[in-house]
């Protein structure tokens, strides 16, 4: 991803339309991130998957994934290390607020979140 301001600005691939789309999206990021964060907060310790967040907000699921990536990078949400099936039947990350996440595991002396 080619954006030095990420996750405070929308990420892009460094090519034409991707850069333009990111520039148009960036002013909206705080509001969009807050909406996603609110759905996760309301879910409490049960958390929410990307599909569940999209359903609550009436969004396409592909609109949610960049926001969860940004919020994770900002430390506002965490991978609960639990999975629930997506609409496609694939195991999906259950996102939670940090206070509901289990302890961060250490592997080889390096902290990591989830698997």
XYZ file of C-alpha atoms in Angstrom, residues 4 12 14 17 26 36 38 59 65-67 73 79 81 87 94-96 98 103 106 108 113:
23
model
C 2.486 7.376 4.190
C -4.196 3.076 -2.284
C -0.275 3.986 -6.153
C -7.954 5.430 -10.020
C -9.942 10.347 3.147
C -17.784 0.659 12.149
C -19.809 1.781 17.051
C -23.115 -1.403 3.455
C -12.861 -4.433 5.254
C -10.678 -1.346 4.693
C -12.222 0.314 7.758
C -3.799 -0.563 12.774
C -8.952 -9.733 16.455
C -9.129 -14.893 17.903
C -22.088 -15.464 4.176
C -14.634 -11.558 14.991
C -13.588 -7.983 15.780
C -13.856 -6.632 19.334
C -9.473 -3.932 22.977
C -4.299 -11.260 26.268
C 3.924 -13.729 22.425
C 9.437 -15.847 19.845
C -2.512 -10.501 17.654
